[in-house]
Amino acid sequence: MHNAVPATRSRSGSRSARRLFVSALAVLLPAAFAVTVGAPASPAAPAAAATTWRNAEIAGGGFVPGIVFNQTEPGLVYARTDIGGAYRWNTATGRWLPLLDSVGWTDWGHNGVVSLATDPVDPNRVYVAAGMYTNSWDPNPGAILRSADRGATWQAAALPFKLGGNMPGRGMGERLAIDPNRNSVLYLGAPSGNGLWRSTDSGVTWTKVTAFPNPGNYVPDPNDTTGYSSDNEGVTWVTFDPSTGTRGSTTQTIYVGVADKQNTVYRSTDGGTTWARLAGQPTGYLAHKGVVDSTGGFLYLATSDTGGPYDGAKGDVWKYAIKTGTWTRISPIPSDSSDDYFGYSGLTIDRQHPNTLMVATQVSWWPDVIFFRSTDGGATWTRIWDFSGYPDRSLRYTQDISSVPWLTFGAQPAPPVPSPKLGWMTESVEIDPFDSNHLLYGTGATIYGTSDLTKWDSGGKITIKPVVGGLEETAVLDLISPPSGAPLLSGLGDIGGFRHDSLDAVPATMYTQPVFTTTTSLDYAELSPATIVRVGTLDRSARPNDNRIAFSTDGGKNWFQGAEPGGNASGGTVAAAADGSRFVWSPDGANVSYSVGFGSSWTASTGIPAGAVVESDRVDPKRFYGFAAGKFYLSTDGGASFTATAATGLPSASAHFKALPGVAGDIWLAGGSGTAYGLWHSTDSGASFTKLANVAEADNVGFGKAATGRTYPALYTIAKIGGVRGIFRSDDAGGSWTRINDDQHQYGNIGAALTGDPRVYGRVYVGTNGRGVIVGESGGSQPPPTTTTPTTPTTPTTPTTPTTTTVPSGSCTAAYTVTNQWQGGFQASVKVGNTGTTAVTGWTVTWTFADGQRVNQAWNAQVTQAGAAVTALDAGWNRTIPAGGSAEFGFTGSSGMVNSRPGAISLNGRACTTP
């Protein structure tokens, strides 16, 4: 699902709040130079090989508010998303085909699809009502996009008002409808008090229907000053009674839904000339859906007390007899029942058997959505699950998520709450008009479907599976491509993120231990790339024992959480030292802080403002960087203190910066707005920057493997170069640029995340705001995929025992500290000190657990366990403990109710003094 956060939805907001992981490398050259303007001289780059584009497979990941079947051609079905465009089902491949990847930088809001209509007379025609927000977050007006080739190409008709594909109420609908008899006539229900609109020339031009009397009046929150929740949700759906017209003539009876709890349905019986409130209609709720059964002569309504899609606590289902004007409440659970804690939406009828209908709860978050089904026109209902004795439930379904296994969201079943769930925000539930067994429904995370729906009616169980291949709808906040391990790790909005062992396979699980709602930043240690850190957001009120920072020492296969600094630390950016020995975190809601080790404690950094973007040197473990409000900051003491460099001329708006691995002090910075907008280059650790004259605007920069015969890594940027917006690559350190995408592969709102692949020349990973992770390939070979490792930690293999120094009796100390503890697990550190007069070269620390504890994962030492006995060998780089010095390592483990410290700890076979 997608939350109403302006920073993740608006162009300007995405630049200011969505920080990509950026690695910074510096050298010890703190000289002060003014920024100069220019670009390195270099011959023109050769023409790039053709770039192919595809998604890194995730499968879904966002809200699908609308599924639309064509009513005359079997197998023709579309899906609309709130921020990721529209899709058409490809029956030959069994996958969804994206239709709006041509949406560009300036019209990015067209990826917000508030409604979609497929032509029942000419199935080649399809229409999209496009626009992301009705408030200031989207500066552009809405548009009706029309296609005569099923979405392969589009033409746009601008509207004199905005549309809101990601606004409240986006699950109601469909707002856009085609006259089934005279398909040149279309209607659009508009938001924001703009009323009802009509086109009589197949969507080319539009005029307001001035005779329509009610533009709506419902707003979710009148006090919302952003305009997001205080906008009038307007006219919400249009549906025709096709039996009141003949082919080529205007359909006479049209029903229109309005966001007005006292007047929610209107009707015209003269082809839209005049309109009247439908007499006797129910009041007190909003009609989310209006479905006409022209065979039986009924209008069905599903109503709720709010516009959704996140909420809904009361509602009803109604049946209107068109001939008699009689209303009958047919709610499975009526609104005046104490058992009703939800409204209704997701209304559909079986066109092969019109007395069969289904409806979904709006919204039953706990324990799960409920689907109701009736085969007698709503007189009686059965439900897809029911309590059989709390907390047990009896089910009319089996659920198979093997194709998208991460849909458990890392949770175990906690009856009555299942894992995975059937869904939430199920505003679109659709029975195939040509196949009574086939049903699709959208959720906040995927599309589910079944092909044996009628088993329900005979007492059998239907099989529900994800039907989402090809539909990628994640908002990407960060991407990293380490030099070893998995080729890609992603930080995503709403579903945390993934280790992508294969770009062409759906990951088995999202990040766990803990699960984040959103991962805002990732980093890896350049010299020890298996060490990775991530930060993000989660609801601490619901999960008080989970923190918002996590670490991995095996390339993102397994994770353990660290502590949080003071304040409400959440999200922001994080940086790992080059050797993974320390970390700097700039969270939202707290000051920049640093931690030695894996976040067991934090100390506030000085000299750098809160909210700065922080990154690390890729060579020197003590060197970190920051950027905020046009100033570049440097730390040479491991993040303890920062100093602003003398660099001037940098953008005052937000920016992304990175440094070249293996090249000291070579930093690239992209961002800005207005006159201070472009791409800057520093070769002196940020003491000065040169603005590239050949790049007019730039929003991100990344590095990939160098071209054959080159030593400097390939540069990638999302930029405006030569008057053209696009994705560009340079093989000569920015001297010349080649656009590698084309107008059919623009992906709307991009720029928050970008990185090349250090192992494959020509491969680039592009993060989008709603179209997932895009992979571009323009040369090179792909390394074989790595093997996915289960999230359950495994015992490390036994290392080779090194030669060690004999420790004299009584010349060592050992401190065993439990630094963090949670139900069933803990984190601990062991610090051994050499109190002797000579160095200890090569060390082995041993102890015995008394309470059945097990070591799961360790760092800074090679740890094995046999029964209760634990052995920790040095990691190689830390094998020498000088006289008077110490060595420290840590681990996570599992434990029962009792987790006592070891009674004795030995170093190289000698017992150490313990506190």
mmCIF file of N, CA and C in Angstrom, residues 252-323:
data_model
loop_
_atom_site.group_PDB
_atom_site.id
_atom_site.type_symbol
_atom_site.label_atom_id
_atom_site.label_comp_id
_atom_site.label_asym_id
_atom_site.label_seq_id
_atom_site.Cartn_x
_atom_site.Cartn_y
_atom_site.Cartn_z
ATOM 1 N N GLN A 252 -29.646 5.450 -22.275
ATOM 2 C CA GLN A 252 -30.525 6.425 -21.629
ATOM 3 C C GLN A 252 -30.359 6.488 -20.112
ATOM 4 N N THR A 253 -30.156 5.343 -19.462
ATOM 5 C CA THR A 253 -30.098 5.343 -17.994
ATOM 6 C C THR A 253 -28.652 5.230 -17.529
ATOM 7 N N ILE A 254 -28.264 6.202 -16.746
ATOM 8 C CA ILE A 254 -26.901 6.295 -16.228
ATOM 9 C C ILE A 254 -26.994 6.557 -14.727
ATOM 10 N N TYR A 255 -26.222 5.832 -13.944
ATOM 11 C CA TYR A 255 -26.160 6.037 -12.499
ATOM 12 C C TYR A 255 -24.788 6.626 -12.144
ATOM 13 N N VAL A 256 -24.790 7.548 -11.207
ATOM 14 C CA VAL A 256 -23.563 8.237 -10.806
ATOM 15 C C VAL A 256 -23.471 8.258 -9.289
ATOM 16 N N GLY A 257 -22.316 7.869 -8.753
ATOM 17 C CA GLY A 257 -22.061 7.920 -7.322
ATOM 18 C C GLY A 257 -21.404 9.227 -6.926
ATOM 19 N N VAL A 258 -21.792 9.747 -5.767
ATOM 20 C CA VAL A 258 -21.291 11.024 -5.291
ATOM 21 C C VAL A 258 -20.831 10.873 -3.845
ATOM 22 N N ALA A 259 -19.716 11.524 -3.498
ATOM 23 C CA ALA A 259 -19.211 11.518 -2.125
ATOM 24 C C ALA A 259 -20.029 12.505 -1.295
ATOM 25 N N ASP A 260 -21.247 12.089 -0.961
ATOM 26 C CA ASP A 260 -22.187 12.869 -0.161
ATOM 27 C C ASP A 260 -23.039 11.858 0.596
ATOM 28 N N LYS A 261 -22.931 11.819 1.901
ATOM 29 C CA LYS A 261 -23.596 10.770 2.675
ATOM 30 C C LYS A 261 -25.115 10.882 2.664
ATOM 31 N N GLN A 262 -25.626 12.025 2.310
ATOM 32 C CA GLN A 262 -27.080 12.175 2.248
ATOM 33 C C GLN A 262 -27.629 12.031 0.836
ATOM 34 N N ASN A 263 -26.758 12.143 -0.138
ATOM 35 C CA ASN A 263 -27.183 12.100 -1.544
ATOM 36 C C ASN A 263 -26.090 11.405 -2.347
ATOM 37 N N THR A 264 -26.009 10.093 -2.230
ATOM 38 C CA THR A 264 -24.844 9.389 -2.770
ATOM 39 C C THR A 264 -25.082 8.772 -4.142
ATOM 40 N N VAL A 265 -26.341 8.763 -4.657
ATOM 41 C CA VAL A 265 -26.602 8.193 -5.986
ATOM 42 C C VAL A 265 -27.546 9.112 -6.764
ATOM 43 N N TYR A 266 -27.164 9.375 -8.021
ATOM 44 C CA TYR A 266 -27.996 10.149 -8.949
ATOM 45 C C TYR A 266 -28.233 9.319 -10.206
ATOM 46 N N ARG A 267 -29.299 9.704 -10.922
ATOM 47 C CA ARG A 267 -29.647 8.967 -12.131
ATOM 48 C C ARG A 267 -30.140 9.909 -13.211
ATOM 49 N N SER A 268 -29.776 9.549 -14.440
ATOM 50 C CA SER A 268 -30.368 10.183 -15.613
ATOM 51 C C SER A 268 -31.079 9.109 -16.414
ATOM 52 N N THR A 269 -32.289 9.407 -16.892
ATOM 53 C CA THR A 269 -33.032 8.466 -17.737
ATOM 54 C C THR A 269 -33.214 8.996 -19.154
ATOM 55 N N ASP A 270 -32.490 10.083 -19.478
ATOM 56 C CA ASP A 270 -32.600 10.665 -20.821
ATOM 57 C C ASP A 270 -31.220 10.916 -21.420
ATOM 58 N N GLY A 271 -30.331 9.951 -21.198
ATOM 59 C CA GLY A 271 -29.018 10.023 -21.836
ATOM 60 C C GLY A 271 -28.122 11.111 -21.306
ATOM 61 N N GLY A 272 -28.336 11.547 -20.060
ATOM 62 C CA GLY A 272 -27.462 12.533 -19.450
ATOM 63 C C GLY A 272 -27.906 13.959 -19.614
ATOM 64 N N THR A 273 -29.126 14.160 -20.158
ATOM 65 C CA THR A 273 -29.620 15.536 -20.300
ATOM 66 C C THR A 273 -30.044 16.115 -18.963
ATOM 67 N N THR A 274 -30.792 15.349 -18.207
ATOM 68 C CA THR A 274 -31.220 15.786 -16.880
ATOM 69 C C THR A 274 -30.845 14.729 -15.855
ATOM 70 N N TRP A 275 -30.756 15.169 -14.592
ATOM 71 C CA TRP A 275 -30.310 14.299 -13.509
ATOM 72 C C TRP A 275 -31.146 14.543 -12.271
ATOM 73 N N ALA A 276 -31.328 13.499 -11.477
ATOM 74 C CA ALA A 276 -32.073 13.640 -10.217
ATOM 75 C C ALA A 276 -31.515 12.665 -9.194
ATOM 76 N N ARG A 277 -31.634 13.072 -7.966
ATOM 77 C CA ARG A 277 -31.279 12.186 -6.853
ATOM 78 C C ARG A 277 -32.189 10.956 -6.906
ATOM 79 N N LEU A 278 -31.592 9.762 -6.786
ATOM 80 C CA LEU A 278 -32.379 8.538 -6.847
ATOM 81 C C LEU A 278 -33.237 8.433 -5.586
ATOM 82 N N ALA A 279 -34.552 8.381 -5.786
ATOM 83 C CA ALA A 279 -35.489 8.462 -4.668
ATOM 84 C C ALA A 279 -35.356 7.269 -3.739
ATOM 85 N N GLY A 280 -35.543 7.515 -2.442
ATOM 86 C CA GLY A 280 -35.586 6.462 -1.435
ATOM 87 C C GLY A 280 -34.249 5.871 -1.075
ATOM 88 N N GLN A 281 -33.183 6.443 -1.587
ATOM 89 C CA GLN A 281 -31.865 5.855 -1.391
ATOM 90 C C GLN A 281 -31.445 5.890 0.072
ATOM 91 N N PRO A 282 -30.543 4.965 0.466
ATOM 92 C CA PRO A 282 -30.043 4.970 1.843
ATOM 93 C C PRO A 282 -29.166 6.188 2.091
ATOM 94 N N THR A 283 -29.135 6.632 3.322
ATOM 95 C CA THR A 283 -28.319 7.777 3.703
ATOM 96 C C THR A 283 -27.387 7.382 4.844
ATOM 97 N N GLY A 284 -26.408 8.246 5.078
ATOM 98 C CA GLY A 284 -25.480 8.040 6.178
ATOM 99 C C GLY A 284 -24.165 7.415 5.781
ATOM 100 N N TYR A 285 -24.076 6.925 4.542
ATOM 101 C CA TYR A 285 -22.857 6.278 4.082
ATOM 102 C C TYR A 285 -22.537 6.690 2.649
ATOM 103 N N LEU A 286 -21.318 6.383 2.219
ATOM 104 C CA LEU A 286 -20.878 6.673 0.856
ATOM 105 C C LEU A 286 -20.940 5.405 0.028
ATOM 106 N N ALA A 287 -21.479 5.514 -1.172
ATOM 107 C CA ALA A 287 -21.512 4.364 -2.080
ATOM 108 C C ALA A 287 -20.152 4.241 -2.763
ATOM 109 N N HIS A 288 -19.368 3.236 -2.343
ATOM 110 C CA HIS A 288 -18.063 2.989 -2.975
ATOM 111 C C HIS A 288 -18.214 2.405 -4.369
ATOM 112 N N LYS A 289 -19.212 1.537 -4.531
ATOM 113 C CA LYS A 289 -19.403 0.852 -5.798
ATOM 114 C C LYS A 289 -20.875 0.864 -6.171
ATOM 115 N N GLY A 290 -21.141 0.977 -7.466
ATOM 116 C CA GLY A 290 -22.482 0.824 -7.993
ATOM 117 C C GLY A 290 -22.430 -0.103 -9.196
ATOM 118 N N VAL A 291 -23.103 -1.257 -9.108
ATOM 119 C CA VAL A 291 -23.048 -2.267 -10.162
ATOM 120 C C VAL A 291 -24.457 -2.545 -10.662
ATOM 121 N N VAL A 292 -24.657 -2.443 -11.959
ATOM 122 C CA VAL A 292 -25.970 -2.671 -12.566
ATOM 123 C C VAL A 292 -26.066 -4.096 -13.101
ATOM 124 N N ASP A 293 -27.133 -4.778 -12.704
ATOM 125 C CA ASP A 293 -27.513 -6.056 -13.318
ATOM 126 C C ASP A 293 -28.645 -5.751 -14.285
ATOM 127 N N SER A 294 -28.284 -5.575 -15.550
ATOM 128 C CA SER A 294 -29.303 -5.193 -16.532
ATOM 129 C C SER A 294 -30.200 -6.367 -16.887
ATOM 130 N N THR A 295 -29.750 -7.583 -16.636
ATOM 131 C CA THR A 295 -30.585 -8.755 -16.905
ATOM 132 C C THR A 295 -31.717 -8.867 -15.904
ATOM 133 N N GLY A 296 -31.382 -8.758 -14.640
ATOM 134 C CA GLY A 296 -32.396 -8.861 -13.595
ATOM 135 C C GLY A 296 -33.092 -7.563 -13.288
ATOM 136 N N GLY A 297 -32.470 -6.448 -13.694
ATOM 137 C CA GLY A 297 -33.085 -5.147 -13.439
ATOM 138 C C GLY A 297 -32.798 -4.622 -12.051
ATOM 139 N N PHE A 298 -31.534 -4.707 -11.630
ATOM 140 C CA PHE A 298 -31.179 -4.241 -10.289
ATOM 141 C C PHE A 298 -29.919 -3.363 -10.338
ATOM 142 N N LEU A 299 -29.847 -2.443 -9.383
ATOM 143 C CA LEU A 299 -28.635 -1.696 -9.075
ATOM 144 C C LEU A 299 -28.191 -2.111 -7.682
ATOM 145 N N TYR A 300 -26.943 -2.543 -7.545
ATOM 146 C CA TYR A 300 -26.389 -2.905 -6.245
ATOM 147 C C TYR A 300 -25.406 -1.830 -5.794
ATOM 148 N N LEU A 301 -25.441 -1.532 -4.504
ATOM 149 C CA LEU A 301 -24.513 -0.579 -3.912
ATOM 150 C C LEU A 301 -23.751 -1.231 -2.768
ATOM 151 N N ALA A 302 -22.471 -0.906 -2.662
ATOM 152 C CA ALA A 302 -21.665 -1.245 -1.486
ATOM 153 C C ALA A 302 -21.259 0.069 -0.846
ATOM 154 N N THR A 303 -21.587 0.251 0.440
ATOM 155 C CA THR A 303 -21.382 1.539 1.089
ATOM 156 C C THR A 303 -20.492 1.403 2.317
ATOM 157 N N SER A 304 -19.867 2.528 2.661
ATOM 158 C CA SER A 304 -19.011 2.585 3.838
ATOM 159 C C SER A 304 -19.084 3.985 4.437
ATOM 160 N N ASP A 305 -18.624 4.108 5.681
ATOM 161 C CA ASP A 305 -18.740 5.398 6.360
ATOM 162 C C ASP A 305 -17.607 6.357 6.020
ATOM 163 N N THR A 306 -16.572 5.889 5.334
ATOM 164 C CA THR A 306 -15.489 6.759 4.891
ATOM 165 C C THR A 306 -15.191 6.454 3.430
ATOM 166 N N GLY A 307 -14.331 7.283 2.848
ATOM 167 C CA GLY A 307 -13.956 7.075 1.450
ATOM 168 C C GLY A 307 -12.851 6.066 1.259
ATOM 169 N N GLY A 308 -12.208 5.609 2.356
ATOM 170 C CA GLY A 308 -11.132 4.645 2.233
ATOM 171 C C GLY A 308 -9.901 5.266 1.571
ATOM 172 N N PRO A 309 -8.914 4.465 1.203
ATOM 173 C CA PRO A 309 -8.953 3.001 1.227
ATOM 174 C C PRO A 309 -8.472 2.352 2.515
ATOM 175 N N TYR A 310 -7.924 3.178 3.459
ATOM 176 C CA TYR A 310 -7.335 2.580 4.657
ATOM 177 C C TYR A 310 -8.353 2.285 5.748
ATOM 178 N N ASP A 311 -9.500 2.942 5.682
ATOM 179 C CA ASP A 311 -10.421 2.879 6.809
ATOM 180 C C ASP A 311 -11.826 2.530 6.349
ATOM 181 N N GLY A 312 -12.709 2.379 7.306
ATOM 182 C CA GLY A 312 -14.091 1.993 7.090
ATOM 183 C C GLY A 312 -14.554 1.170 8.269
ATOM 184 N N ALA A 313 -15.569 1.652 8.995
ATOM 185 C CA ALA A 313 -15.992 0.984 10.228
ATOM 186 C C ALA A 313 -17.458 0.586 10.221
ATOM 187 N N LYS A 314 -18.246 1.108 9.304
ATOM 188 C CA LYS A 314 -19.672 0.767 9.194
ATOM 189 C C LYS A 314 -20.086 0.881 7.739
ATOM 190 N N GLY A 315 -21.106 0.128 7.372
ATOM 191 C CA GLY A 315 -21.614 0.229 6.021
ATOM 192 C C GLY A 315 -22.659 -0.825 5.738
ATOM 193 N N ASP A 316 -23.210 -0.759 4.542
ATOM 194 C CA ASP A 316 -24.269 -1.694 4.136
ATOM 195 C C ASP A 316 -24.143 -2.027 2.656
ATOM 196 N N VAL A 317 -24.855 -3.093 2.271
ATOM 197 C CA VAL A 317 -25.030 -3.456 0.866
ATOM 198 C C VAL A 317 -26.516 -3.316 0.543
ATOM 199 N N TRP A 318 -26.807 -2.651 -0.582
ATOM 200 C CA TRP A 318 -28.202 -2.373 -0.951
ATOM 201 C C TRP A 318 -28.497 -2.893 -2.351
ATOM 202 N N LYS A 319 -29.803 -3.221 -2.546
ATOM 203 C CA LYS A 319 -30.290 -3.702 -3.827
ATOM 204 C C LYS A 319 -31.487 -2.848 -4.231
ATOM 205 N N TYR A 320 -31.374 -2.241 -5.393
ATOM 206 C CA TYR A 320 -32.431 -1.348 -5.895
ATOM 207 C C TYR A 320 -33.106 -2.016 -7.085
ATOM 208 N N ALA A 321 -34.411 -2.225 -6.983
ATOM 209 C CA ALA A 321 -35.198 -2.784 -8.088
ATOM 210 C C ALA A 321 -35.566 -1.650 -9.036
ATOM 211 N N ILE A 322 -35.021 -1.683 -10.234
ATOM 212 C CA ILE A 322 -35.154 -0.555 -11.146
ATOM 213 C C ILE A 322 -36.611 -0.321 -11.558
ATOM 214 N N LYS A 323 -37.346 -1.390 -11.797
ATOM 215 C CA LYS A 323 -38.724 -1.213 -12.257
ATOM 216 C C LYS A 323 -39.641 -0.671 -11.171
#
